[in-house]
Short mmCIF file of C-alpha atoms and ligand atoms in Angstrom, two decimals:
data_model
loop_
_atom_site.label_atom_id
_atom_site.label_comp_id
_atom_site.label_asym_id
_atom_site.label_seq_id
_atom_site.Cartn_x
_atom_site.Cartn_y
_atom_site.Cartn_z
CA UNK A 79 -12.69 -17.71 -40.18
CA UNK A 80 -11.64 -15.97 -36.94
CA UNK A 81 -8.06 -16.44 -35.75
CA UNK A 82 -8.10 -18.79 -32.75
CA UNK A 83 -6.19 -17.56 -29.71
CA UNK A 84 -5.25 -19.55 -26.60
CA UNK A 85 -3.60 -17.96 -23.59
CA UNK A 86 -1.86 -19.51 -20.58
CA UNK A 87 -0.14 -18.24 -17.41
CA UNK A 88 2.73 -20.16 -15.86
CA UNK A 89 5.08 -18.75 -13.18
CA UNK A 90 3.20 -15.49 -13.41
CA UNK A 91 1.53 -12.87 -11.21
CA UNK A 92 -1.37 -12.34 -13.67
CA UNK A 93 -0.34 -8.73 -14.30
CA UNK A 94 0.21 -9.64 -17.97
CA UNK A 95 -3.39 -10.90 -18.18
CA UNK A 96 -4.57 -7.61 -16.66
CA UNK A 97 -2.74 -5.93 -19.51
CA UNK A 98 -4.70 -8.07 -22.02
CA UNK A 99 -7.93 -6.99 -20.35
CA UNK A 100 -6.58 -3.43 -20.26
CA UNK A 101 -7.04 -3.28 -24.03
CA UNK A 102 -10.52 -2.24 -22.96
CA UNK A 103 -12.95 -1.60 -25.81
CA UNK A 104 -10.26 -2.62 -28.29
CA UNK A 105 -10.88 -6.18 -27.09
CA UNK A 106 -14.25 -5.88 -28.83
CA UNK A 107 -12.44 -5.02 -32.09
CA UNK A 108 -10.17 -8.03 -31.59
CA UNK A 109 -13.19 -10.25 -30.98
CA UNK A 110 -14.53 -9.35 -34.45
CA UNK A 111 -11.59 -11.19 -35.99
CA UNK A 112 -10.27 -13.49 -33.27
CA UNK A 113 -11.81 -16.11 -31.03
CA UNK A 114 -10.35 -16.88 -27.61
CA UNK A 115 -10.57 -20.64 -27.21
CA UNK A 116 -8.67 -20.86 -23.92
CA UNK A 117 -7.96 -18.03 -21.46
CA UNK A 118 -7.85 -19.08 -17.78
CA UNK A 119 -7.86 -15.44 -16.63
CA UNK A 120 -11.31 -14.91 -18.14
CA UNK A 121 -12.77 -18.29 -19.14
CA UNK A 122 -13.54 -21.40 -17.12
CA UNK A 123 -11.78 -23.97 -19.25
CA UNK A 124 -10.46 -27.02 -17.39
CA UNK A 125 -7.28 -28.92 -18.32
CA UNK A 126 -8.85 -32.36 -17.76
CA UNK A 127 -12.30 -31.79 -19.30
CA UNK A 128 -15.06 -29.59 -17.89
CA UNK A 129 -16.16 -32.40 -15.53
CA UNK A 130 -12.63 -33.40 -14.64
CA UNK A 131 -13.04 -36.74 -16.40
CA UNK A 132 -10.23 -36.30 -18.96
CA UNK A 133 -7.17 -38.53 -18.78
CA UNK A 134 -4.65 -36.08 -20.21
CA UNK A 135 -4.04 -32.36 -19.89
CA UNK A 136 -5.61 -30.86 -22.98
CA UNK A 137 -5.66 -27.35 -24.44
CA UNK A 138 -7.69 -26.61 -27.59
CA UNK A 139 -5.88 -26.08 -30.89
CA UNK A 140 -5.22 -22.44 -31.76
CA UNK A 141 -3.47 -20.30 -34.37
CA UNK A 142 -1.86 -18.10 -31.73
CA UNK A 143 -0.79 -19.10 -28.22
CA UNK A 144 0.05 -16.40 -25.68
CA UNK A 145 2.04 -17.50 -22.63
CA UNK A 146 2.91 -15.33 -19.64
CA UNK A 147 5.30 -16.37 -16.88
CA UNK A 148 8.44 -18.45 -16.89
CA UNK A 149 8.79 -22.16 -16.12
CA UNK A 150 9.48 -23.09 -12.49
CA UNK A 151 7.82 -26.46 -11.94
CA UNK A 152 6.80 -29.61 -13.82
CA UNK A 153 3.22 -28.44 -14.31
CA UNK A 154 4.44 -25.26 -16.02
CA UNK A 155 6.64 -27.41 -18.23
CA UNK A 156 3.76 -29.73 -19.17
CA UNK A 157 1.38 -26.82 -19.91
CA UNK A 158 4.05 -25.02 -21.97
CA UNK A 159 4.67 -28.22 -23.96
CA UNK A 160 0.95 -28.69 -24.60
CA UNK A 161 0.62 -25.04 -25.74
CA UNK A 162 3.56 -25.52 -28.12
CA UNK A 163 1.95 -28.67 -29.50
CA UNK A 164 -1.46 -27.05 -30.02
CA UNK A 165 -0.57 -23.52 -31.20
CA UNK A 166 1.02 -22.55 -34.52
CA UNK A 167 2.60 -19.37 -33.15
CA UNK A 168 3.75 -18.91 -29.57
CA UNK A 169 4.04 -15.41 -28.09
CA UNK A 170 6.08 -15.02 -24.90
CA UNK A 171 4.13 -12.30 -23.10
CA UNK A 172 5.88 -10.28 -20.43
CA UNK A 173 9.38 -10.27 -19.06
CA UNK A 174 8.82 -13.38 -16.91
CA UNK A 175 8.22 -15.31 -20.14
CA UNK A 176 10.83 -13.55 -22.27
CA UNK A 177 13.67 -13.49 -19.71
CA UNK A 178 12.55 -15.08 -16.41
CA UNK A 179 11.62 -11.73 -14.85
CA UNK A 180 11.22 -11.11 -11.13
CA UNK A 181 10.61 -14.79 -10.20
CA UNK A 182 13.99 -15.69 -11.71
CA UNK A 183 15.63 -13.80 -8.84
CA UNK A 184 15.22 -17.15 -7.08
CA UNK A 185 17.97 -18.50 -9.34
CA UNK A 186 20.65 -17.19 -7.02
CA UNK A 187 19.49 -19.83 -4.49
CA UNK A 188 19.02 -23.59 -4.72
CA UNK A 189 15.50 -25.00 -4.43
CA UNK A 190 16.54 -26.54 -1.08
CA UNK A 191 17.67 -23.18 0.25
CA UNK A 192 14.36 -21.61 -0.84
CA UNK A 193 12.32 -24.36 0.87
CA UNK A 194 14.41 -24.12 4.03
CA UNK A 195 13.96 -20.39 4.12
CA UNK A 196 10.24 -20.54 3.38
CA UNK A 197 9.20 -23.43 5.64
CA UNK A 198 11.83 -23.58 8.36
CA UNK A 199 12.31 -20.11 9.71
CA UNK A 200 11.38 -18.88 13.14
CA UNK A 201 8.23 -17.28 11.69
CA UNK A 202 6.61 -20.55 10.50
CA UNK A 203 4.50 -22.53 12.95
CA UNK A 204 5.32 -26.02 11.63
CA UNK A 205 8.98 -25.98 10.75
CA UNK A 206 10.53 -28.67 8.52
CA UNK A 207 7.26 -29.92 7.01
CA UNK A 208 7.59 -29.35 3.30
CA UNK A 209 4.38 -29.85 1.33
CA UNK A 210 4.55 -32.93 -0.89
CA UNK A 211 0.97 -33.73 -1.96
CA UNK A 212 -0.88 -32.03 -4.83
CA UNK A 213 2.09 -29.74 -5.44
CA UNK A 214 3.95 -30.06 -8.76
CA UNK A 215 7.64 -30.85 -8.23
CA UNK A 216 9.91 -27.85 -8.65
CA UNK A 217 12.53 -27.70 -11.38
CA UNK A 218 16.07 -26.79 -10.39
CA UNK A 219 15.58 -23.15 -11.47
CA UNK A 220 13.16 -20.68 -13.02
CA UNK A 221 13.48 -20.72 -16.82
CA UNK A 222 12.50 -18.24 -19.50
CA UNK A 223 10.07 -19.80 -21.95
CA UNK A 224 12.54 -20.22 -24.81
CA UNK A 225 14.86 -22.23 -22.57
CA UNK A 226 12.25 -25.02 -22.66
CA UNK A 227 10.07 -24.52 -25.77
CA UNK A 228 10.42 -22.71 -29.10
CA UNK A 229 9.11 -19.14 -29.00
CA UNK A 230 8.12 -17.24 -32.16
CA UNK A 231 7.40 -13.74 -30.86
CA UNK A 232 8.64 -11.87 -27.79
CA UNK A 233 6.56 -9.15 -26.10
CA UNK A 234 8.58 -8.07 -23.04
CA UNK A 235 7.42 -5.74 -20.28
CA UNK A 236 6.29 -6.10 -16.71
CA UNK A 237 3.60 -6.05 -17.84
CA UNK A 238 3.75 -5.30 -21.58
CA UNK A 239 1.70 -2.22 -22.43
CA UNK A 240 -1.77 -3.10 -23.76
CA UNK A 241 -1.03 -0.94 -26.85
CA UNK A 242 1.70 -3.43 -27.81
CA UNK A 243 -0.50 -6.45 -27.14
CA UNK A 244 -3.25 -4.94 -29.30
CA UNK A 245 -0.84 -4.13 -32.14
CA UNK A 246 0.73 -7.59 -31.97
CA UNK A 247 -2.67 -9.30 -32.21
CA UNK A 248 -3.75 -7.03 -35.09
CA UNK A 249 -0.47 -7.76 -36.92
CA UNK A 250 -0.94 -11.52 -36.48
CA UNK A 251 -4.55 -11.36 -37.67
CA UNK A 252 -3.31 -9.43 -40.74
CA UNK A 253 -0.60 -12.03 -41.29
CA UNK A 254 2.39 -9.75 -40.57
CA UNK A 255 5.02 -9.78 -37.81
CA UNK A 256 4.58 -7.48 -34.81
CA UNK A 257 7.36 -4.90 -34.44
CA UNK A 258 8.71 -3.76 -31.09
CA UNK A 259 10.43 -0.43 -30.40
CA UNK A 260 14.16 -0.91 -30.97
CA UNK A 261 15.21 2.13 -28.92
CA UNK A 262 16.20 2.43 -25.28
CA UNK A 263 14.11 4.02 -22.53
CA UNK A 264 16.63 6.91 -22.53
CA UNK A 265 15.85 7.54 -26.21
CA UNK A 266 12.23 8.28 -25.27
CA UNK A 267 12.94 10.06 -21.98
CA UNK A 268 12.33 13.81 -21.92
CA UNK A 269 14.51 14.62 -18.87
CA UNK A 270 17.46 17.00 -19.19
CA UNK A 271 20.89 15.47 -19.79
CA UNK A 272 23.89 17.66 -19.35
CA UNK A 273 26.57 15.14 -20.22
CA UNK A 274 28.86 12.52 -18.81
CA UNK A 275 31.60 12.59 -16.26
CA UNK A 276 30.28 14.77 -13.42
CA UNK A 277 29.07 11.89 -11.31
CA UNK A 278 31.37 9.37 -9.59
CA UNK A 279 29.07 7.82 -6.97
CA UNK A 280 25.58 6.33 -7.01
CA UNK A 281 23.22 6.62 -4.06
CA UNK A 282 20.30 4.54 -2.89
CA UNK A 283 16.83 5.69 -3.87
CA UNK A 284 15.93 6.69 -0.31
CA UNK A 285 15.11 10.30 -1.10
CA UNK A 286 13.19 11.57 -4.11
CA UNK A 287 15.16 13.09 -6.96
CA UNK A 288 15.44 16.84 -7.25
CA UNK A 289 12.84 18.68 -9.28
CA UNK A 290 10.91 21.91 -8.93
CA UNK A 291 7.32 20.95 -8.18
CA UNK A 292 5.01 17.99 -8.95
CA UNK A 293 3.38 20.06 -11.73
CA UNK A 294 6.68 20.84 -13.40
CA UNK A 295 7.02 19.08 -16.77
CA UNK A 296 9.48 16.18 -16.98
CA UNK A 297 11.72 18.01 -19.41
CA UNK A 298 12.60 20.44 -16.63
CA UNK A 299 13.94 17.63 -14.39
CA UNK A 300 17.56 16.52 -14.61
CA UNK A 301 18.20 12.94 -15.75
CA UNK A 302 17.91 10.62 -12.72
CA UNK A 303 21.17 8.83 -13.51
CA UNK A 304 22.93 12.18 -13.60
CA UNK A 305 21.36 12.84 -10.17
CA UNK A 306 23.12 9.72 -8.89
CA UNK A 307 20.22 7.25 -8.99
CA UNK A 308 20.65 3.86 -10.64
CA UNK A 309 18.38 4.26 -13.66
CA UNK A 310 18.43 1.37 -16.15
CA UNK A 311 17.09 3.54 -18.99
CA UNK A 312 20.28 3.33 -21.10
CA UNK A 313 20.03 -0.45 -21.50
CA UNK A 314 16.27 -1.11 -21.36
CA UNK A 315 13.94 -1.47 -24.33
CA UNK A 316 11.59 1.48 -24.80
CA UNK A 317 7.84 1.07 -25.00
CA UNK A 318 6.49 0.88 -21.45
CA UNK A 319 4.53 4.09 -22.01
CA UNK A 320 2.74 2.54 -25.00
CA UNK A 321 1.64 4.99 -27.67
CA UNK A 322 2.04 7.76 -25.10
CA UNK A 323 5.81 7.03 -25.38
CA UNK A 324 6.97 8.64 -22.09
CA UNK A 325 8.54 5.98 -19.83
CA UNK A 326 6.19 5.12 -17.00
CA UNK A 327 8.53 5.20 -14.00
CA UNK A 328 10.33 8.33 -15.13
CA UNK A 329 6.91 9.99 -15.48
CA UNK A 330 6.46 9.19 -11.77
CA UNK A 331 10.01 10.54 -11.14
CA UNK A 332 11.25 7.07 -10.23
CA UNK A 333 14.33 5.46 -11.84
CA UNK A 334 13.78 2.77 -14.48
CA UNK A 335 14.30 -0.72 -13.05
CA UNK A 336 14.73 -2.29 -16.46
CA UNK A 337 11.45 -4.20 -16.64
CA UNK A 338 11.23 -4.16 -20.45
CA UNK A 339 14.43 -6.18 -20.62
CA UNK A 340 17.44 -5.54 -22.86
CA UNK A 341 17.08 -3.40 -26.00
CA UNK A 342 17.90 -6.52 -28.05
CA UNK A 343 16.21 -9.76 -27.03
CA UNK A 344 19.58 -11.52 -26.63
CA UNK A 345 21.37 -8.57 -24.97
CA UNK A 346 22.96 -8.80 -21.51
CA UNK A 347 21.21 -5.92 -19.77
CA UNK A 348 23.27 -6.06 -16.61
CA UNK A 349 26.62 -6.20 -18.33
CA UNK A 350 25.55 -3.39 -20.68
CA UNK A 351 24.52 -1.34 -17.63
CA UNK A 352 27.89 -1.85 -16.01
CA UNK A 353 29.51 -0.68 -19.25
CA UNK A 354 27.19 2.35 -19.33
CA UNK A 355 28.19 3.22 -15.75
CA UNK A 356 31.86 2.71 -16.51
CA UNK A 357 31.69 4.98 -19.53
CA UNK A 358 30.07 7.59 -17.27
CA UNK A 359 33.05 7.33 -14.90
CA UNK A 360 31.08 5.85 -11.99
CA UNK A 361 33.04 3.96 -9.34
CA UNK A 362 31.60 0.44 -9.10
CA UNK A 363 32.35 0.34 -5.40
CA UNK A 364 29.53 2.88 -4.92
CA UNK A 365 26.96 0.44 -6.39
CA UNK A 366 24.31 -0.66 -3.89
CA UNK A 367 24.21 -4.49 -3.65
CA UNK A 368 27.13 -4.64 -6.04
CA UNK A 369 28.21 -8.15 -5.08
CA UNK A 370 24.98 -9.81 -6.17
CA UNK A 371 24.72 -7.53 -9.22
CA UNK A 372 28.17 -8.44 -10.41
CA UNK A 373 27.69 -12.13 -9.67
CA UNK A 374 24.58 -12.12 -11.90
CA UNK A 375 26.41 -10.30 -14.68
CA UNK A 376 29.37 -12.64 -14.65
CA UNK A 377 31.64 -9.60 -14.20
CA UNK A 378 33.33 -10.94 -11.03
CA UNK A 379 36.58 -9.15 -11.79
CA UNK A 380 34.90 -5.82 -11.03
CA UNK A 381 34.55 -6.92 -7.40
CA UNK A 382 38.30 -6.77 -6.87
CA UNK A 383 39.58 -3.74 -5.01
CA UNK A 384 41.02 -1.07 -7.31
CA UNK A 385 44.80 -1.32 -7.82
CA UNK A 386 46.71 1.20 -5.68
S1 LIG B 172 6.03 -9.95 -16.51
FE1 LIG B 172 5.45 -8.76 -14.69
S2 LIG B 172 3.24 -8.53 -14.89
FE2 LIG B 172 3.83 -10.22 -16.25
S3 LIG B 172 3.62 -12.09 -15.03
FE3 LIG B 172 5.73 -11.38 -14.81
S4 LIG B 172 5.74 -10.15 -12.93
FE4 LIG B 172 3.62 -10.34 -13.60
S1 LIG B 173 19.04 7.47 -17.41
FE1 LIG B 173 16.89 7.43 -16.78
S2 LIG B 173 16.34 9.54 -16.33
FE2 LIG B 173 18.24 9.57 -17.49
S3 LIG B 173 17.62 9.82 -19.62
FE3 LIG B 173 17.82 7.64 -19.26
S4 LIG B 173 15.77 6.98 -18.66
FE4 LIG B 173 15.82 9.20 -18.45
S1 LIG B 174 10.53 2.97 -16.87
FE1 LIG B 174 11.68 1.04 -16.92
S2 LIG B 174 11.02 -0.14 -15.12
FE2 LIG B 174 9.54 1.54 -15.44
S3 LIG B 174 7.90 0.60 -16.63
FE3 LIG B 174 9.35 1.55 -18.08
S4 LIG B 174 10.83 -0.10 -18.65
FE4 LIG B 174 9.70 -0.74 -16.81
#
C-alpha cells in the first residue's frame, strides 16, 4: 500500500511548494511508494467537493500531512485543524510553519494598524473601506503551526532544500524519523575566520563584502561577520545548501539572514545572536534597526545607553 500524503499551504508564499516540485525526477521515485491525495499546488482538489456542493471543509485522510505557512486567519486555522484531524503525522514545512517566518514580522503591529496602513494611506484610492465580504477574519497575530495544532516533524528553511524534503519523505515511507543537521551555518561555511575581538562596529549591507574576484573560491574570502556585516550564521541551523552543504547566501557572498531558524527548534535565535555579537565585543549601539531587534528579543535592557 502506498503511503498517502496530503499537503496544504496556509499563510505561505508557495516557495515551499516549489521546493517540493524541485525534487525533480526524485518525485517519480517518491510516487512509486507514496500517493499524493491532496496537494493544492499541483492538484485541483476542492475543499467543499469538486462541484462545490459539500457542506463542510473536507480534506482526504492521509498518513502524512505536509503544511507550509503559519496561521494568520480563521480559514488557515480551520484548514490546519482539518489536516490535523485527517493526517497521522503532521510535518511543518518551512520557516513560516515552524516559526512564523517572514509573515510573522506583522506581529510587531496590531491588526488594526496593519489595516489602517494598508487601506488608508495616501496611496490608496478608496481610503477607509476595509474589505469585509468573502475574506476570512484575521486572528490577532500570525502564529507558527505548533501554536495552534500539534506538529510531529519540523522541516525549517525558507524554503527548505528539496534534498531535505526528499530525505524526510523517504524516512517516513521507511518508517523512521527524518534527521535534520544539528550544526550551525558557520559550521558548514568555508570562509576564513581569523578570530574574535577585532571588530567593534557593524555596518549596513550597502556595499559588497571584500573579496578578490567573483571566481575566487569562498575559502579565500574573510568571514562576513568579521568584515562587519550582520551574518546570522552562528545561530542558524545548517542545511540550506542541501547535500551540497555550502550555505546558499554565503555562496553568493551575502550575509546569512537566518532563514533556517535557530539551531535547536526551541532556541531563541535573536537572543543567541545578541550573545554571539557580545562575545565578539561588538557594540550594540552600532546595530542597524537595533530598537526593533531588541524589542523582538526581549532584551530591552541592551537599549539603555552605556554607563559612563
Ligand atoms: S518558509 Fe519561505 S518559502 Fe516557505 S512559505 Fe514561508 S516565505 Fe515562502
Ligand atoms: S558568520 Fe557568516 S560568513 Fe562568517 S563563518 Fe559564519 S556563516 Fe560564514
Ligand atoms: S545562508 Fe542563511 S539566510 Fe541564506 S539560505 Fe542559508 S540559512 Fe537561509
